[in-house]
């Protein structure tokens, strides 16, 4: 069995994974599965947006990359229009990675990941959307703010991993919901507040594991009149009232709600959590519509992949991060789109047969951004593979020093946090000191108790002492919160998004526990404090019907 070079622990490789690695010409991995995902996720810029200048035009832009990014950063439109990165010739007297790093950090990167949007400049990973602000990973959305990983949503705030929702606030892993407030795992619901795992329900408060119900509080059936009367005892239109209801929700989750061990639908011969419509996907998380994979996280429309993260519409992918838009046969690479037959490359688009390339557009048969004839390419490629095998680099992903973002602004920082000394030891460039609380910033305590605010509220800048970031309240926030009857934002938006995402526990693995009813062994992502309330699929179905 392979031994993890970081932890010394042994681990196994599936037959599928071994075969795919063999097809690419790679041997067994050297890290535990979750540490492979951590490494790859460090190359995915996340959680932050920065005002900076485009290094091509000098104009102001909003980017996932900091002003002190070690790579040149161009606005994506400029990058598509005129990307012509420098090139190099491989020196076979030296190792590959040091030469590649020198080249890569001279190559311009596109400032954000997005396409076909209108008025979404202050968002990232945004596609076919309109009027979205401070939102990340959004597709076909409109008038959304402060949200993450949402599809086909409209007029939502603080939505996380949710789909086809409208006029919702603080909803997590929910689908086809309307006017829901602080909802977790809701489907086809409207006018719910502080509810969990409900389907086809309407006008409910503090309910869990319900199906096809209306006018319930704490799962107790009421008449419409009783419901309206008792609901008034739990006002959540003020910050204090909202936090009180959140506390009651957390108590409900810990003490009386039942939790299914996995959240997946239409899955065949697959393991992991938070996915639907998949087949033959082992140890996979946060994805859909895929087949034949192992140790893959955040994916959609993928076929035949292992040890990868952030895959969309891709096939035959090995140990890579951010491979999207009809990409095929890619190994040990990051942030590629519409690329075929690529190895050890980053931030390339519409390329074929590339090796050790960065910032390249519409290229073919290139090594370290230098174009070759097809015959020359194959000859040098084979020589480079042999060279990397001799130096021990073959089969190893890029060192973390290649990442254009600091670790704290990567996807991995949320799930696998590191201390500052650990980051430095792993060769990440260090962040400057945290932003300081400037004079003139107001405190969250200065925000009006209800959404009935004045223009002065939108002209002020507030300071979040926990996130160490300033934030503002928009006129649209006042209108939305007034109509929905919820309090105004009172934290830096990303802190709240991450707090919501913690309701979907993930660390790259599943743990073993016992079903609270049958006592049979089951695997789950829920932390140990939920033991005694976690059920197997069969026992869960007995409860929800």
Short mmCIF file of C-alpha atoms in Angstrom, two decimals:
data_model
loop_
_atom_site.label_atom_id
_atom_site.label_comp_id
_atom_site.label_asym_id
_atom_site.label_seq_id
_atom_site.Cartn_x
_atom_site.Cartn_y
_atom_site.Cartn_z
CA UNK A 1 0.00 0.00 0.00
CA UNK A 2 1.24 3.57 -0.71
CA UNK A 3 2.46 5.69 2.21
CA UNK A 4 1.52 9.37 2.51
CA UNK A 5 4.71 11.44 2.41
CA UNK A 6 3.20 14.09 4.73
CA UNK A 7 1.55 11.97 7.42
CA UNK A 8 3.22 8.56 7.14
CA UNK A 9 -0.22 6.92 6.93
CA UNK A 10 -0.87 4.10 4.49
CA UNK A 11 -3.81 4.27 2.07
CA UNK A 12 -5.28 2.23 -0.74
CA UNK A 13 -5.97 3.02 -4.39
CA UNK A 14 -9.02 1.69 -6.20
CA UNK A 15 -8.70 -0.39 -9.34
CA UNK A 16 -10.34 2.43 -11.29
CA UNK A 17 -7.84 5.01 -10.02
CA UNK A 18 -4.89 2.73 -10.69
CA UNK A 19 -6.05 2.10 -14.26
CA UNK A 20 -6.61 5.79 -15.04
CA UNK A 21 -3.21 6.71 -13.65
CA UNK A 22 -1.68 3.96 -15.75
CA UNK A 23 -3.42 5.28 -18.87
CA UNK A 24 -1.73 8.64 -18.25
CA UNK A 25 1.59 7.01 -17.47
CA UNK A 26 1.65 7.83 -13.74
CA UNK A 27 2.22 5.52 -10.81
CA UNK A 28 0.57 5.57 -7.37
CA UNK A 29 -0.12 8.89 -5.58
CA UNK A 30 2.00 9.98 -2.62
CA UNK A 31 -0.63 11.82 -0.54
CA UNK A 32 -3.79 10.81 1.28
CA UNK A 33 -6.93 11.46 -0.81
CA UNK A 34 -8.09 14.48 1.22
CA UNK A 35 -4.59 16.00 1.17
CA UNK A 36 -4.56 15.70 -2.62
CA UNK A 37 -7.79 17.70 -2.69
CA UNK A 38 -6.30 20.23 -0.25
CA UNK A 39 -3.30 20.70 -2.51
CA UNK A 40 -5.44 21.21 -5.60
CA UNK A 41 -7.94 23.49 -3.84
CA UNK A 42 -5.08 25.81 -2.90
CA UNK A 43 -4.83 26.71 -6.60
CA UNK A 44 -8.47 27.85 -6.77
CA UNK A 45 -8.76 31.58 -5.84
CA UNK A 46 -11.73 31.94 -3.54
CA UNK A 47 -13.60 33.97 -0.97
CA UNK A 48 -12.06 37.35 -1.89
CA UNK A 49 -12.34 40.16 -4.42
CA UNK A 50 -9.85 43.00 -4.76
CA UNK A 51 -9.74 46.38 -6.39
CA UNK A 52 -6.57 46.61 -8.42
CA UNK A 53 -5.25 47.75 -11.81
CA UNK A 54 -5.18 45.76 -15.02
CA UNK A 55 -1.50 45.21 -15.80
CA UNK A 56 -2.26 45.56 -19.52
CA UNK A 57 -4.30 48.77 -19.63
CA UNK A 58 -3.79 50.34 -16.20
CA UNK A 59 -7.52 50.73 -15.68
CA UNK A 60 -9.24 49.83 -12.41
CA UNK A 61 -10.71 46.33 -12.19
CA UNK A 62 -12.15 43.99 -9.58
CA UNK A 63 -10.26 40.70 -9.45
CA UNK A 64 -9.82 37.54 -7.43
CA UNK A 65 -6.10 38.37 -7.51
CA UNK A 66 -4.55 40.81 -5.08
CA UNK A 67 -2.60 43.85 -6.27
CA UNK A 68 0.57 42.07 -5.12
CA UNK A 69 -0.16 38.89 -7.10
CA UNK A 70 3.17 37.44 -8.32
CA UNK A 71 1.69 37.03 -11.82
CA UNK A 72 0.67 39.83 -14.23
CA UNK A 73 -3.14 40.17 -14.20
CA UNK A 74 -5.15 41.41 -17.19
CA UNK A 75 -8.85 42.03 -17.51
CA UNK A 76 -10.29 38.90 -19.06
CA UNK A 77 -11.51 40.76 -22.16
CA UNK A 78 -7.98 42.05 -22.77
CA UNK A 79 -6.57 38.59 -22.15
CA UNK A 80 -8.87 37.01 -24.71
CA UNK A 81 -8.16 39.77 -27.21
CA UNK A 82 -4.37 39.84 -27.09
CA UNK A 83 -2.84 37.22 -24.79
CA UNK A 84 0.63 36.45 -26.08
CA UNK A 85 2.63 35.17 -23.10
CA UNK A 86 6.41 34.79 -23.11
CA UNK A 87 7.94 31.41 -23.90
CA UNK A 88 11.01 29.40 -22.94
CA UNK A 89 13.00 26.38 -24.05
CA UNK A 90 13.42 23.50 -21.62
CA UNK A 91 16.94 23.18 -20.20
CA UNK A 92 17.38 19.46 -19.58
CA UNK A 93 20.32 20.14 -17.28
CA UNK A 94 17.89 21.55 -14.70
CA UNK A 95 14.69 20.41 -13.00
CA UNK A 96 11.37 21.27 -14.64
CA UNK A 97 9.51 22.99 -11.80
CA UNK A 98 11.99 25.86 -11.17
CA UNK A 99 12.09 26.67 -14.89
CA UNK A 100 8.34 26.46 -15.19
CA UNK A 101 7.80 28.76 -12.19
CA UNK A 102 10.08 31.41 -13.66
CA UNK A 103 8.11 31.26 -16.92
CA UNK A 104 4.65 31.06 -15.38
CA UNK A 105 5.10 34.17 -13.24
CA UNK A 106 5.84 36.21 -16.36
CA UNK A 107 2.57 35.10 -18.01
CA UNK A 108 -0.59 37.24 -17.75
CA UNK A 109 -3.65 35.68 -16.11
CA UNK A 110 -7.32 36.62 -16.73
CA UNK A 111 -8.58 38.69 -13.80
CA UNK A 112 -11.74 36.67 -13.09
CA UNK A 113 -13.65 33.67 -14.30
CA UNK A 114 -16.91 34.70 -15.99
CA UNK A 115 -18.77 34.88 -19.30
CA UNK A 116 -21.82 36.61 -20.81
CA UNK A 117 -22.87 38.71 -17.81
CA UNK A 118 -24.51 42.09 -17.39
CA UNK A 119 -23.62 44.31 -14.44
CA UNK A 120 -21.79 41.56 -12.51
CA UNK A 121 -18.34 43.14 -12.31
CA UNK A 122 -18.20 42.71 -8.50
CA UNK A 123 -18.62 38.93 -8.73
CA UNK A 124 -16.46 35.95 -9.68
CA UNK A 125 -17.02 32.63 -11.42
CA UNK A 126 -20.20 34.19 -12.73
CA UNK A 127 -21.87 32.94 -15.92
CA UNK A 128 -24.86 34.11 -17.99
CA UNK A 129 -26.10 36.29 -15.14
CA UNK A 130 -27.45 39.79 -14.58
CA UNK A 131 -27.18 42.29 -11.72
CA UNK A 132 -25.29 40.02 -9.31
CA UNK A 133 -23.13 41.65 -6.65
CA UNK A 134 -20.50 40.15 -4.35
CA UNK A 135 -21.48 36.66 -5.44
CA UNK A 136 -19.32 33.71 -6.41
CA UNK A 137 -19.92 30.64 -8.56
CA UNK A 138 -23.28 31.73 -9.97
CA UNK A 139 -24.93 30.55 -13.18
CA UNK A 140 -28.02 32.01 -14.89
CA UNK A 141 -28.89 34.21 -11.91
CA UNK A 142 -30.42 37.65 -11.59
CA UNK A 143 -30.48 40.33 -8.88
CA UNK A 144 -28.60 38.22 -6.32
CA UNK A 145 -26.22 39.53 -3.69
CA UNK A 146 -23.83 37.96 -1.21
CA UNK A 147 -24.35 34.39 -2.47
CA UNK A 148 -22.22 31.39 -3.36
CA UNK A 149 -22.68 28.44 -5.72
CA UNK A 150 -26.19 29.17 -6.93
CA UNK A 151 -27.96 28.33 -10.20
CA UNK A 152 -31.10 29.86 -11.70
CA UNK A 153 -31.79 31.98 -8.60
CA UNK A 154 -33.37 35.40 -8.48
CA UNK A 155 -33.50 38.02 -5.73
CA UNK A 156 -31.71 36.04 -3.03
CA UNK A 157 -29.29 37.12 -0.29
CA UNK A 158 -26.81 34.84 1.45
CA UNK A 159 -27.88 31.78 -0.54
CA UNK A 160 -25.39 28.91 -0.54
CA UNK A 161 -25.36 25.87 -2.81
CA UNK A 162 -28.98 26.48 -3.84
CA UNK A 163 -30.91 26.23 -7.09
CA UNK A 164 -34.03 27.81 -8.60
CA UNK A 165 -34.78 29.86 -5.49
CA UNK A 166 -36.39 33.30 -5.40
CA UNK A 167 -36.80 35.89 -2.65
CA UNK A 168 -34.88 33.80 -0.14
CA UNK A 169 -32.52 34.82 2.67
CA UNK A 170 -29.89 32.57 4.28
CA UNK A 171 -30.87 29.37 2.44
CA UNK A 172 -28.43 26.46 2.22
CA UNK A 173 -28.54 23.47 -0.12
CA UNK A 174 -32.12 24.26 -1.07
CA UNK A 175 -34.04 23.96 -4.32
CA UNK A 176 -37.14 25.56 -5.84
CA UNK A 177 -37.98 27.66 -2.81
CA UNK A 178 -39.68 31.03 -2.49
CA UNK A 179 -39.70 33.49 0.42
CA UNK A 180 -37.80 31.16 2.74
CA UNK A 181 -35.65 32.49 5.58
CA UNK A 182 -32.78 30.57 7.14
CA UNK A 183 -33.59 27.23 5.54
CA UNK A 184 -31.41 24.15 5.27
CA UNK A 185 -32.07 21.29 2.82
CA UNK A 186 -35.43 22.62 1.67
CA UNK A 187 -37.14 21.61 -1.57
CA UNK A 188 -40.31 22.97 -3.20
CA UNK A 189 -41.14 25.15 -0.18
CA UNK A 190 -42.38 28.66 0.36
CA UNK A 191 -42.87 30.92 3.37
CA UNK A 192 -40.72 28.80 5.68
CA UNK A 193 -38.42 30.17 8.37
CA UNK A 194 -35.73 28.36 10.37
CA UNK A 195 -36.67 24.98 8.93
CA UNK A 196 -34.60 21.94 8.00
CA UNK A 197 -35.07 19.05 5.59
CA UNK A 198 -38.61 19.91 4.52
CA UNK A 199 -40.22 19.21 1.16
CA UNK A 200 -43.41 20.56 -0.38
CA UNK A 201 -44.15 22.56 2.76
CA UNK A 202 -45.68 26.00 3.21
CA UNK A 203 -46.04 28.41 6.13
CA UNK A 204 -43.89 26.56 8.67
CA UNK A 205 -41.53 27.65 11.44
CA UNK A 206 -38.87 25.63 13.30
CA UNK A 207 -39.84 22.43 11.48
CA UNK A 208 -37.70 19.46 10.44
CA UNK A 209 -38.03 16.25 8.39
CA UNK A 210 -41.49 17.30 7.20
CA UNK A 211 -43.23 16.41 3.93
CA UNK A 212 -46.31 18.05 2.41
CA UNK A 213 -47.28 20.13 5.46
CA UNK A 214 -48.68 23.60 6.09
CA UNK A 215 -49.16 25.74 9.20
CA UNK A 216 -46.73 23.90 11.48
CA UNK A 217 -44.47 25.19 14.25
CA UNK A 218 -41.95 22.79 15.73
CA UNK A 219 -43.60 20.03 13.63
CA UNK A 220 -46.90 20.60 15.46
CA UNK A 221 -49.91 20.91 13.17
CA UNK A 222 -51.90 24.11 13.73
CA UNK A 223 -54.83 25.86 12.14
CA UNK A 224 -54.06 28.91 10.03
CA UNK A 225 -55.28 31.20 12.81
CA UNK A 226 -53.24 29.37 15.47
CA UNK A 227 -50.16 29.50 13.25
CA UNK A 228 -50.43 33.23 12.64
CA UNK A 229 -50.92 33.90 16.36
CA UNK A 230 -48.05 31.72 17.60
CA UNK A 231 -45.65 32.85 14.87
CA UNK A 232 -45.78 36.35 16.34
CA UNK A 233 -44.03 34.99 19.45
CA UNK A 234 -40.86 34.51 17.36
CA UNK A 235 -40.19 37.83 15.60
CA UNK A 236 -37.06 37.76 13.47
CA UNK A 237 -37.18 41.17 11.84
CA UNK A 238 -34.55 42.56 14.27
CA UNK A 239 -30.95 41.43 14.70
CA UNK A 240 -31.61 40.28 18.27
CA UNK A 241 -34.74 38.38 17.29
CA UNK A 242 -33.00 36.79 14.31
CA UNK A 243 -30.07 35.57 16.43
CA UNK A 244 -32.52 34.14 18.99
CA UNK A 245 -34.25 32.16 16.23
CA UNK A 246 -30.87 30.96 14.97
CA UNK A 247 -30.09 29.69 18.48
CA UNK A 248 -33.41 27.82 18.57
CA UNK A 249 -32.64 26.35 15.14
CA UNK A 250 -29.22 25.10 16.27
CA UNK A 251 -30.79 23.53 19.37
CA UNK A 252 -33.36 21.83 17.15
CA UNK A 253 -30.60 20.46 14.91
CA UNK A 254 -28.61 19.07 17.83
CA UNK A 255 -31.41 17.64 19.96
CA UNK A 256 -34.54 16.70 18.03
CA UNK A 257 -34.04 16.73 14.25
CA UNK A 258 -33.02 13.55 12.43
CA UNK A 259 -30.12 13.65 9.99
CA UNK A 260 -29.69 11.43 6.97
CA UNK A 261 -26.15 10.06 6.82
CA UNK A 262 -25.73 11.24 3.20
CA UNK A 263 -27.44 13.80 1.01
CA UNK A 264 -27.58 12.34 -2.46
CA UNK A 265 -30.20 11.51 -5.07
CA UNK A 266 -30.22 9.21 -8.07
CA UNK A 267 -26.81 7.76 -7.28
CA UNK A 268 -25.67 4.36 -8.54
CA UNK A 269 -22.64 2.59 -7.10
CA UNK A 270 -21.28 5.83 -5.65
CA UNK A 271 -19.99 7.11 -2.31
CA UNK A 272 -19.44 10.55 -0.83
CA UNK A 273 -21.94 13.32 -0.12
CA UNK A 274 -23.91 16.21 -1.61
CA UNK A 275 -24.39 14.93 -5.14
CA UNK A 276 -27.12 13.78 -7.53
CA UNK A 277 -27.46 11.88 -10.79
CA UNK A 278 -24.10 10.12 -10.66
CA UNK A 279 -22.85 6.64 -11.45
CA UNK A 280 -19.67 4.89 -10.34
CA UNK A 281 -18.33 7.91 -8.42
CA UNK A 282 -16.30 6.99 -5.31
CA UNK A 283 -15.44 9.41 -2.48
CA UNK A 284 -16.94 12.36 -4.36
CA UNK A 285 -18.54 15.52 -3.00
CA UNK A 286 -20.60 18.50 -4.21
CA UNK A 287 -21.46 17.48 -7.75
CA UNK A 288 -23.94 16.20 -10.30
CA UNK A 289 -24.50 14.50 -13.65
CA UNK A 290 -21.23 12.57 -13.76
CA UNK A 291 -19.89 9.07 -14.24
CA UNK A 292 -16.77 7.05 -13.44
CA UNK A 293 -14.76 9.05 -10.93
CA UNK A 294 -12.79 8.76 -7.72
CA UNK A 295 -11.87 11.42 -5.13
CA UNK A 296 -13.45 14.33 -7.00
CA UNK A 297 -14.92 17.44 -5.36
CA UNK A 298 -17.11 20.20 -6.90
CA UNK A 299 -17.97 18.80 -10.29
CA UNK A 300 -20.65 18.68 -12.97
CA UNK A 301 -21.00 16.86 -16.28
CA UNK A 302 -17.77 14.95 -15.77
CA UNK A 303 -16.73 11.54 -17.06
CA UNK A 304 -13.69 9.55 -15.99
CA UNK A 305 -11.74 11.61 -13.46
CA UNK A 306 -9.74 11.09 -10.31
CA UNK A 307 -8.06 13.28 -7.69
CA UNK A 308 -9.52 16.53 -8.99
CA UNK A 309 -11.51 19.58 -7.94
CA UNK A 310 -13.68 22.16 -9.73
CA UNK A 311 -14.43 20.17 -12.88
CA UNK A 312 -17.22 21.19 -15.27
CA UNK A 313 -17.94 19.53 -18.61
CA UNK A 314 -14.66 17.60 -18.68
CA UNK A 315 -13.53 14.06 -19.47
CA UNK A 316 -10.48 11.98 -18.54
CA UNK A 317 -9.03 14.31 -15.91
CA UNK A 318 -6.24 13.36 -13.50
CA UNK A 319 -4.99 15.31 -10.45
CA UNK A 320 -6.14 18.72 -11.67
CA UNK A 321 -7.96 21.82 -10.45
CA UNK A 322 -10.40 24.02 -12.39
CA UNK A 323 -10.71 22.12 -15.68
CA UNK A 324 -13.81 23.25 -17.58
CA UNK A 325 -15.76 23.70 -20.82
CA UNK A 326 -15.29 20.60 -22.94
CA UNK A 327 -11.77 19.77 -21.79
CA UNK A 328 -10.35 16.31 -22.42
CA UNK A 329 -7.33 14.28 -21.30
CA UNK A 330 -5.78 16.69 -18.79
CA UNK A 331 -3.31 15.83 -16.06
CA UNK A 332 -1.57 17.77 -13.25
CA UNK A 333 -2.89 21.14 -14.41
CA UNK A 334 -4.95 24.04 -13.07
CA UNK A 335 -7.48 26.54 -14.45
CA UNK A 336 -7.85 25.36 -18.04
CA UNK A 337 -10.87 25.75 -20.31
CA UNK A 338 -11.59 24.09 -23.66
CA UNK A 339 -8.23 22.31 -23.61
CA UNK A 340 -7.34 18.85 -24.92
CA UNK A 341 -4.29 16.72 -24.14
CA UNK A 342 -2.56 18.91 -21.56
CA UNK A 343 0.01 18.20 -18.85
CA UNK A 344 1.50 20.46 -16.19
CA UNK A 345 -0.17 23.63 -17.47
CA UNK A 346 -2.16 26.53 -15.98
CA UNK A 347 -4.54 29.25 -17.11
CA UNK A 348 -4.76 28.23 -20.77
CA UNK A 349 -7.78 28.32 -23.08
CA UNK A 350 -8.69 26.66 -26.38
CA UNK A 351 -5.43 24.76 -26.67
CA UNK A 352 -4.43 21.25 -27.72
CA UNK A 353 -1.29 19.25 -27.01
CA UNK A 354 0.36 21.51 -24.44
CA UNK A 355 2.92 20.75 -21.72
CA UNK A 356 4.31 23.18 -19.16
CA UNK A 357 2.32 26.11 -20.58
CA UNK A 358 0.73 29.12 -18.87
CA UNK A 359 -1.49 31.97 -20.07
CA UNK A 360 -1.73 30.46 -23.54
CA UNK A 361 -4.68 30.98 -25.89
CA UNK A 362 -5.56 29.18 -29.14
CA UNK A 363 -2.28 27.24 -29.26
CA UNK A 364 -1.32 23.78 -30.38
CA UNK A 365 1.74 21.57 -29.89
CA UNK A 366 3.45 23.85 -27.37
CA UNK A 367 5.93 23.15 -24.60
CA UNK A 368 6.65 25.97 -22.12
CA UNK A 369 4.63 28.22 -24.46
CA UNK A 370 7.00 27.52 -27.37
CA UNK A 371 5.20 26.17 -30.47
CA UNK A 372 6.57 23.13 -32.29
CA UNK A 373 5.63 20.97 -35.21
CA UNK A 374 3.59 17.93 -34.23
CA UNK A 375 6.64 15.69 -34.68
CA UNK A 376 8.90 17.98 -32.63
CA UNK A 377 6.27 18.29 -29.92
CA UNK A 378 5.95 14.54 -29.45
CA UNK A 379 9.70 14.07 -29.47
CA UNK A 380 10.41 16.80 -26.88
CA UNK A 381 7.40 15.77 -24.81
CA UNK A 382 8.72 12.23 -24.48
CA UNK A 383 12.15 13.54 -23.55
CA UNK A 384 10.61 15.85 -20.92
CA UNK A 385 8.59 13.02 -19.38
CA UNK A 386 11.75 10.93 -19.01
CA UNK A 387 13.57 13.94 -17.55
CA UNK A 388 10.86 14.56 -14.94
CA UNK A 389 10.94 10.91 -13.99
CA UNK A 390 14.69 11.17 -13.42
CA UNK A 391 14.30 14.26 -11.20
CA UNK A 392 11.40 12.80 -9.20
CA UNK A 393 8.98 15.50 -10.41
CA UNK A 394 6.85 13.22 -12.58
CA UNK A 395 3.57 12.47 -10.81
CA UNK A 396 3.94 15.39 -8.39
CA UNK A 397 1.62 18.39 -8.66
CA UNK A 398 3.04 21.91 -8.91
CA UNK A 399 4.57 23.15 -5.66
CA UNK A 400 2.31 25.58 -3.80
CA UNK A 401 4.63 28.46 -4.69
CA UNK A 402 3.06 28.38 -8.18
CA UNK A 403 -0.32 29.46 -6.82
CA UNK A 404 -1.16 33.06 -7.83
CA UNK A 405 -3.22 33.51 -4.65
CA UNK A 406 -2.30 33.25 -0.96
CA UNK A 407 -3.56 30.13 0.79
CA UNK A 408 -6.01 32.14 2.90
CA UNK A 409 -7.71 33.22 -0.34
CA UNK A 410 -8.00 29.73 -1.75
CA UNK A 411 -10.87 27.24 -1.67
CA UNK A 412 -8.83 24.99 0.64
CA UNK A 413 -8.38 27.59 3.36
CA UNK A 414 -11.99 27.17 4.48
CA UNK A 415 -11.93 23.38 4.75
CA UNK A 416 -8.27 22.83 5.64
CA UNK A 417 -7.13 25.94 7.55
CA UNK A 418 -3.41 26.39 8.15
CA UNK A 419 -1.50 28.50 10.63
CA UNK A 420 0.62 31.31 9.22
CA UNK A 421 3.85 29.43 9.96
CA UNK A 422 2.48 26.38 8.14
CA UNK A 423 1.65 28.49 5.10
CA UNK A 424 5.19 29.89 5.00
CA UNK A 425 6.66 26.42 5.36
CA UNK A 426 4.62 25.33 2.35
CA UNK A 427 6.02 28.23 0.26
CA UNK A 428 2.92 30.39 -0.09
CA UNK A 429 3.56 34.08 -0.43
CA UNK A 430 2.54 35.82 2.79
CA UNK A 431 -0.33 38.24 3.17
CA UNK A 432 0.32 41.72 4.47
CA UNK A 433 -1.11 42.65 7.84
CA UNK A 434 -4.89 42.56 8.17
CA UNK A 435 -6.82 45.67 7.27
CA UNK A 436 -6.97 48.11 10.13
CA UNK A 437 -10.07 49.66 11.62
CA UNK A 438 -9.97 53.17 10.21
CA UNK A 439 -11.49 56.24 11.78
CA UNK A 440 -14.90 56.95 10.42
CA UNK A 441 -16.03 53.33 10.24
CA UNK A 442 -19.18 52.63 12.18
CA UNK A 443 -19.87 49.47 14.16
CA UNK A 444 -22.61 46.90 13.45
CA UNK A 445 -24.30 48.27 16.55
CA UNK A 446 -24.96 51.46 14.58
CA UNK A 447 -27.07 49.59 12.02
CA UNK A 448 -30.83 50.18 12.49
CA UNK A 449 -32.52 47.37 14.41
CA UNK A 450 -34.99 46.71 11.61
CA UNK A 451 -34.81 47.16 7.86
CA UNK A 452 -36.70 50.46 8.17
CA UNK A 453 -33.50 52.41 7.46
CA UNK A 454 -32.64 55.81 6.07
CA UNK A 455 -30.35 56.94 3.29
CA UNK A 456 -27.70 57.63 5.93
CA UNK A 457 -27.44 53.88 6.50
CA UNK A 458 -26.32 53.30 2.91
CA UNK A 459 -23.77 56.10 3.02
CA UNK A 460 -21.91 54.68 6.03
CA UNK A 461 -19.14 52.09 6.11
CA UNK A 462 -19.25 49.53 8.92
CA UNK A 463 -16.45 47.45 10.40
CA UNK A 464 -16.65 43.70 11.07
CA UNK A 465 -14.34 43.02 14.03
CA UNK A 466 -14.28 39.26 13.40
CA UNK A 467 -13.62 39.30 9.65
CA UNK A 468 -11.44 42.44 9.97
CA UNK A 469 -13.15 43.83 6.90
CA UNK A 470 -15.36 46.84 6.15
CA UNK A 471 -18.79 46.46 4.59
CA UNK A 472 -21.68 48.59 3.40
CA UNK A 473 -25.44 48.31 3.11
CA UNK A 474 -27.04 48.99 -0.29
CA UNK A 475 -30.40 50.63 -0.98
CA UNK A 476 -31.41 47.31 -2.58
CA UNK A 477 -30.65 45.55 0.73
CA UNK A 478 -33.02 47.87 2.56
CA UNK A 479 -35.81 47.26 0.07
CA UNK A 480 -35.30 43.48 0.07
CA UNK A 481 -35.07 43.09 3.84
CA UNK A 482 -38.09 45.34 4.40
CA UNK A 483 -40.26 43.31 2.04
CA UNK A 484 -39.12 39.95 3.45
CA UNK A 485 -39.24 41.08 7.08
CA UNK A 486 -35.63 40.28 7.98
CA UNK A 487 -32.88 42.43 9.54
CA UNK A 488 -30.30 44.27 7.46
CA UNK A 489 -26.86 42.74 6.82
CA UNK A 490 -24.60 43.19 9.84
CA UNK A 491 -21.37 41.38 8.90
CA UNK A 492 -18.82 41.28 6.11
CA UNK A 493 -20.61 39.24 3.42
CA UNK A 494 -18.08 36.42 3.06
CA UNK A 495 -18.06 35.65 6.79
CA UNK A 496 -21.80 35.07 6.64
CA UNK A 497 -21.52 32.93 3.50
CA UNK A 498 -18.93 30.74 5.18
CA UNK A 499 -21.03 30.45 8.35
CA UNK A 500 -23.91 29.20 6.21
CA UNK A 501 -21.67 26.75 4.38
CA UNK A 502 -20.69 25.13 7.68
CA UNK A 503 -24.12 23.49 7.66
CA UNK A 504 -22.72 21.26 4.90
CA UNK A 505 -19.83 19.58 6.75
CA UNK A 506 -16.92 18.42 4.61
CA UNK A 507 -13.28 17.49 5.14
CA UNK A 508 -12.61 15.32 2.10
CA UNK A 509 -13.53 12.05 3.79
CA UNK A 510 -16.43 10.26 5.46
CA UNK A 511 -16.28 8.96 9.01
CA UNK A 512 -17.85 5.84 10.44
CA UNK A 513 -20.57 6.02 13.10
CA UNK A 514 -23.71 4.08 14.07
CA UNK A 515 -27.26 4.64 12.95
CA UNK A 516 -29.21 6.02 15.91
CA UNK A 517 -32.09 3.58 15.25
CA UNK A 518 -30.66 0.32 13.85
CA UNK A 519 -27.17 0.68 15.37
CA UNK A 520 -25.66 -0.54 12.10
CA UNK A 521 -22.40 1.07 10.97
CA UNK A 522 -22.84 3.95 8.55
CA UNK A 523 -20.62 6.60 7.04
CA UNK A 524 -21.36 10.30 7.23
CA UNK A 525 -20.01 13.84 6.97
CA UNK A 526 -21.87 14.99 10.11
CA UNK A 527 -19.50 15.79 13.02
CA UNK A 528 -19.46 13.58 16.13
CA UNK A 529 -21.64 15.96 18.13
CA UNK A 530 -24.58 14.84 15.97
CA UNK A 531 -24.13 11.16 16.84
CA UNK A 532 -27.38 9.83 18.24
CA UNK A 533 -29.39 11.78 15.65
CA UNK A 534 -27.85 10.37 12.43
CA UNK A 535 -29.76 7.70 10.50
CA UNK A 536 -29.10 5.23 7.75
CA UNK A 537 -31.02 5.72 4.52
CA UNK A 538 -33.50 2.97 5.43
CA UNK A 539 -34.24 4.33 8.92
CA UNK A 540 -34.46 7.88 7.64
CA UNK A 541 -37.10 6.90 5.09
CA UNK A 542 -39.20 5.34 7.83
CA UNK A 543 -39.36 8.71 9.56
CA UNK A 544 -40.00 11.02 6.60
CA UNK A 545 -42.28 8.54 4.80
#
